[in-house]
């Protein structure tokens, strides 16, 4: 049995979406995104106290990029990976890991808008600067999508999942609409049944309660 430890609206959604695309049976253990991730019980599964953690083949894998690579190699028939020697392997790896660049900017803004409750602890400069950095990332994706339906010429892959899931978070801080190709691509991939199956379910504890968090005034 494959077990995914997952918190809605976090990086673990990346792994859940991928599992849904592969179509493999798995158990999803939904965990609140709070201090319970630092409990001895969970630290015995993931020693850094974060999600995702994937129990598979008698081991535990953590770090979403590692999980993506492992699952694509473990289930090659899914067509979501690009094996060593494949002409698209390098580009596949670039976009798989570029997702973390996006996510780090999103994490910085999440901290500023949601985690730091005291206004005096927040940085107005950072809250204005990070969305601009996201805009530069969106521009790179926009350029990549010129003449393409997906990030790779060979079609939909885990690269689209990884970057798409990152945008699911970052679009709450920097809008996609100024980037027409990015917005259209995001619309296509999030219309997929597997994406919808990875969304928070009724009753799930949500990290983001608003669709958009703008920079401070002034």
GROMACS .gro file of C-alpha atoms in nm:
model
  218
    1UNK     CA    1   0.000   0.000   0.000
    2UNK     CA    2   0.119   0.351  -0.089
    3UNK     CA    3   0.054   0.611   0.180
    4UNK     CA    4   0.079   0.985   0.123
    5UNK     CA    5   0.092   1.221   0.419
    6UNK     CA    6  -0.074   1.535   0.291
    7UNK     CA    7  -0.187   1.881   0.401
    8UNK     CA    8  -0.427   2.065   0.168
    9UNK     CA    9  -0.293   2.366  -0.023
   10UNK     CA   10   0.072   2.277   0.039
   11UNK     CA   11   0.352   2.116  -0.162
   12UNK     CA   12   0.205   1.774  -0.088
   13UNK     CA   13  -0.076   1.857  -0.330
   14UNK     CA   14   0.192   1.820  -0.599
   15UNK     CA   15   0.242   1.457  -0.500
   16UNK     CA   16  -0.130   1.390  -0.466
   17UNK     CA   17  -0.203   1.528  -0.813
   18UNK     CA   18   0.075   1.311  -0.958
   19UNK     CA   19  -0.061   1.001  -0.786
   20UNK     CA   20  -0.408   1.077  -0.921
   21UNK     CA   21  -0.268   1.113  -1.274
   22UNK     CA   22  -0.081   0.783  -1.243
   23UNK     CA   23  -0.401   0.620  -1.122
   24UNK     CA   24  -0.236   0.407  -0.855
   25UNK     CA   25  -0.422   0.305  -0.542
   26UNK     CA   26  -0.303   0.494  -0.236
   27UNK     CA   27  -0.409   0.595   0.111
   28UNK     CA   28  -0.409   0.967   0.181
   29UNK     CA   29  -0.348   1.065   0.542
   30UNK     CA   30  -0.464   1.425   0.567
   31UNK     CA   31  -0.278   1.622   0.831
   32UNK     CA   32  -0.342   1.977   0.953
   33UNK     CA   33  -0.071   2.223   0.861
   34UNK     CA   34   0.022   2.307   1.218
   35UNK     CA   35   0.250   2.211   1.505
   36UNK     CA   36   0.123   1.853   1.497
   37UNK     CA   37   0.370   1.798   1.211
   38UNK     CA   38   0.639   1.831   1.480
   39UNK     CA   39   0.489   1.554   1.693
   40UNK     CA   40   0.712   1.253   1.774
   41UNK     CA   41   0.470   1.032   1.583
   42UNK     CA   42   0.505   1.228   1.261
   43UNK     CA   43   0.876   1.303   1.303
   44UNK     CA   44   0.929   0.928   1.301
   45UNK     CA   45   0.790   0.936   0.946
   46UNK     CA   46   0.945   1.261   0.825
   47UNK     CA   47   1.233   1.386   1.043
   48UNK     CA   48   1.196   1.746   0.925
   49UNK     CA   49   0.827   1.764   1.014
   50UNK     CA   50   0.692   1.870   0.678
   51UNK     CA   51   0.465   1.739   0.406
   52UNK     CA   52   0.468   1.550   0.180
   53UNK     CA   53   0.596   1.218   0.302
   54UNK     CA   54   0.537   0.912   0.087
   55UNK     CA   55   0.544   0.557   0.223
   56UNK     CA   56   0.619   0.326  -0.069
   57UNK     CA   57   0.814   0.007  -0.135
   58UNK     CA   58   0.903  -0.033   0.231
   59UNK     CA   59   1.057   0.312   0.266
   60UNK     CA   60   0.961   0.672   0.328
   61UNK     CA   61   1.047   0.940   0.073
   62UNK     CA   62   1.017   1.309   0.152
   63UNK     CA   63   1.086   1.623  -0.051
   64UNK     CA   64   0.831   1.673  -0.327
   65UNK     CA   65   1.085   1.683  -0.609
   66UNK     CA   66   1.233   1.350  -0.500
   67UNK     CA   67   0.885   1.201  -0.476
   68UNK     CA   68   0.807   1.321  -0.828
   69UNK     CA   69   1.120   1.166  -0.974
   70UNK     CA   70   1.071   0.840  -0.783
   71UNK     CA   71   0.706   0.798  -0.883
   72UNK     CA   72   0.777   0.870  -1.250
   73UNK     CA   73   1.055   0.610  -1.250
   74UNK     CA   74   0.845   0.364  -1.048
   75UNK     CA   75   0.550   0.396  -1.287
   76UNK     CA   76   0.705   0.467  -1.630
   77UNK     CA   77   0.394   0.357  -1.818
   78UNK     CA   78   0.220   0.673  -1.697
   79UNK     CA   79   0.428   0.872  -1.948
   80UNK     CA   80   0.467   1.153  -1.697
   81UNK     CA   81   0.843   1.123  -1.660
   82UNK     CA   82   1.136   1.148  -1.896
   83UNK     CA   83   1.391   0.874  -1.835
   84UNK     CA   84   1.769   0.922  -1.855
   85UNK     CA   85   1.864   0.928  -2.221
   86UNK     CA   86   1.534   1.079  -2.330
   87UNK     CA   87   1.592   1.394  -2.539
   88UNK     CA   88   1.356   1.585  -2.307
   89UNK     CA   89   1.518   1.465  -1.984
   90UNK     CA   90   1.712   1.785  -1.914
   91UNK     CA   91   1.414   2.014  -1.978
   92UNK     CA   92   1.193   1.787  -1.768
   93UNK     CA   93   1.433   1.816  -1.475
   94UNK     CA   94   1.464   2.193  -1.514
   95UNK     CA   95   1.088   2.248  -1.491
   96UNK     CA   96   1.037   1.991  -1.215
   97UNK     CA   97   1.281   2.183  -0.998
   98UNK     CA   98   1.181   2.530  -1.120
   99UNK     CA   99   0.856   2.463  -0.938
  100UNK     CA  100   1.048   2.501  -0.613
  101UNK     CA  101   1.172   2.846  -0.717
  102UNK     CA  102   0.810   2.953  -0.756
  103UNK     CA  103   0.712   2.784  -0.431
  104UNK     CA  104   0.982   2.962  -0.233
  105UNK     CA  105   0.853   3.302  -0.344
  106UNK     CA  106   0.502   3.186  -0.256
  107UNK     CA  107   0.621   3.062   0.084
  108UNK     CA  108   0.778   3.400   0.161
  109UNK     CA  109   0.451   3.574   0.082
  110UNK     CA  110   0.249   3.318   0.274
  111UNK     CA  111   0.460   3.391   0.579
  112UNK     CA  112   0.416   3.765   0.538
  113UNK     CA  113   0.042   3.759   0.479
  114UNK     CA  114  -0.072   3.465   0.690
  115UNK     CA  115   0.185   3.340   0.938
  116UNK     CA  116   0.310   3.666   1.086
  117UNK     CA  117   0.007   3.792   1.275
  118UNK     CA  118   0.160   4.112   1.410
  119UNK     CA  119   0.172   4.398   1.160
  120UNK     CA  120   0.504   4.515   1.302
  121UNK     CA  121   0.664   4.181   1.207
  122UNK     CA  122   0.575   4.213   0.838
  123UNK     CA  123   0.790   4.370   0.571
  124UNK     CA  124   0.597   4.595   0.328
  125UNK     CA  125   0.905   4.596   0.103
  126UNK     CA  126   0.913   4.217   0.084
  127UNK     CA  127   0.538   4.202   0.027
  128UNK     CA  128   0.581   4.424  -0.280
  129UNK     CA  129   0.911   4.277  -0.403
  130UNK     CA  130   0.819   3.908  -0.400
  131UNK     CA  131   0.520   3.943  -0.637
  132UNK     CA  132   0.751   4.119  -0.884
  133UNK     CA  133   0.989   3.825  -0.860
  134UNK     CA  134   0.698   3.595  -0.931
  135UNK     CA  135   0.619   3.806  -1.236
  136UNK     CA  136   0.968   3.738  -1.370
  137UNK     CA  137   0.911   3.366  -1.317
  138UNK     CA  138   0.578   3.387  -1.499
  139UNK     CA  139   0.754   3.561  -1.787
  140UNK     CA  140   0.993   3.265  -1.817
  141UNK     CA  141   0.699   3.024  -1.834
  142UNK     CA  142   0.522   3.250  -2.085
  143UNK     CA  143   0.827   3.237  -2.311
  144UNK     CA  144   0.853   2.860  -2.276
  145UNK     CA  145   0.489   2.813  -2.377
  146UNK     CA  146   0.526   3.001  -2.704
  147UNK     CA  147   0.413   2.753  -2.969
  148UNK     CA  148   0.354   2.481  -2.709
  149UNK     CA  149   0.048   2.337  -2.535
  150UNK     CA  150   0.258   2.210  -2.246
  151UNK     CA  151   0.603   2.270  -2.101
  152UNK     CA  152   0.753   1.984  -2.302
  153UNK     CA  153   0.707   1.917  -2.671
  154UNK     CA  154   0.623   1.556  -2.589
  155UNK     CA  155   0.306   1.656  -2.410
  156UNK     CA  156   0.167   1.670  -2.060
  157UNK     CA  157   0.411   1.551  -1.794
  158UNK     CA  158   0.502   1.577  -1.429
  159UNK     CA  159   0.671   1.906  -1.519
  160UNK     CA  160   0.327   2.056  -1.585
  161UNK     CA  161   0.203   1.911  -1.256
  162UNK     CA  162   0.491   2.052  -1.054
  163UNK     CA  163   0.482   2.401  -1.202
  164UNK     CA  164   0.103   2.405  -1.218
  165UNK     CA  165   0.070   2.319  -0.851
  166UNK     CA  166   0.317   2.593  -0.762
  167UNK     CA  167   0.102   2.840  -0.955
  168UNK     CA  168  -0.204   2.717  -0.765
  169UNK     CA  169  -0.037   2.879  -0.464
  170UNK     CA  170   0.146   3.176  -0.617
  171UNK     CA  171  -0.150   3.309  -0.817
  172UNK     CA  172  -0.290   3.417  -0.481
  173UNK     CA  173  -0.013   3.677  -0.466
  174UNK     CA  174   0.068   3.754  -0.831
  175UNK     CA  175  -0.206   3.725  -1.091
  176UNK     CA  176  -0.161   3.509  -1.400
  177UNK     CA  177  -0.388   3.708  -1.631
  178UNK     CA  178  -0.123   3.949  -1.765
  179UNK     CA  179   0.052   3.639  -1.905
  180UNK     CA  180  -0.192   3.507  -2.162
  181UNK     CA  181  -0.016   3.181  -2.249
  182UNK     CA  182   0.044   3.098  -1.883
  183UNK     CA  183  -0.318   3.168  -1.792
  184UNK     CA  184  -0.448   2.955  -2.082
  185UNK     CA  185  -0.211   2.668  -2.002
  186UNK     CA  186  -0.303   2.682  -1.633
  187UNK     CA  187  -0.670   2.666  -1.730
  188UNK     CA  188  -0.608   2.357  -1.943
  189UNK     CA  189  -0.413   2.159  -1.688
  190UNK     CA  190  -0.640   2.244  -1.396
  191UNK     CA  191  -0.940   2.121  -1.594
  192UNK     CA  192  -0.795   1.770  -1.569
  193UNK     CA  193  -0.986   1.521  -1.356
  194UNK     CA  194  -0.673   1.433  -1.156
  195UNK     CA  195  -0.616   1.798  -1.061
  196UNK     CA  196  -0.972   1.833  -0.937
  197UNK     CA  197  -0.926   1.513  -0.735
  198UNK     CA  198  -0.627   1.670  -0.559
  199UNK     CA  199  -0.816   1.978  -0.439
  200UNK     CA  200  -0.921   2.019  -0.074
  201UNK     CA  201  -1.237   1.833   0.011
  202UNK     CA  202  -1.532   1.960   0.211
  203UNK     CA  203  -1.429   2.000   0.571
  204UNK     CA  204  -1.057   2.023   0.502
  205UNK     CA  205  -0.865   2.285   0.698
  206UNK     CA  206  -0.759   2.551   0.449
  207UNK     CA  207  -0.438   2.748   0.461
  208UNK     CA  208  -0.563   3.015   0.219
  209UNK     CA  209  -0.906   3.158   0.286
  210UNK     CA  210  -0.891   3.424   0.014
  211UNK     CA  211  -0.834   3.396  -0.360
  212UNK     CA  212  -0.590   3.688  -0.365
  213UNK     CA  213  -0.365   3.866  -0.117
  214UNK     CA  214  -0.247   4.198  -0.252
  215UNK     CA  215   0.051   4.406  -0.140
  216UNK     CA  216   0.001   4.663   0.134
  217UNK     CA  217  -0.115   5.011   0.040
  218UNK     CA  218   0.128   5.300   0.044
   0.00000   0.00000   0.00000
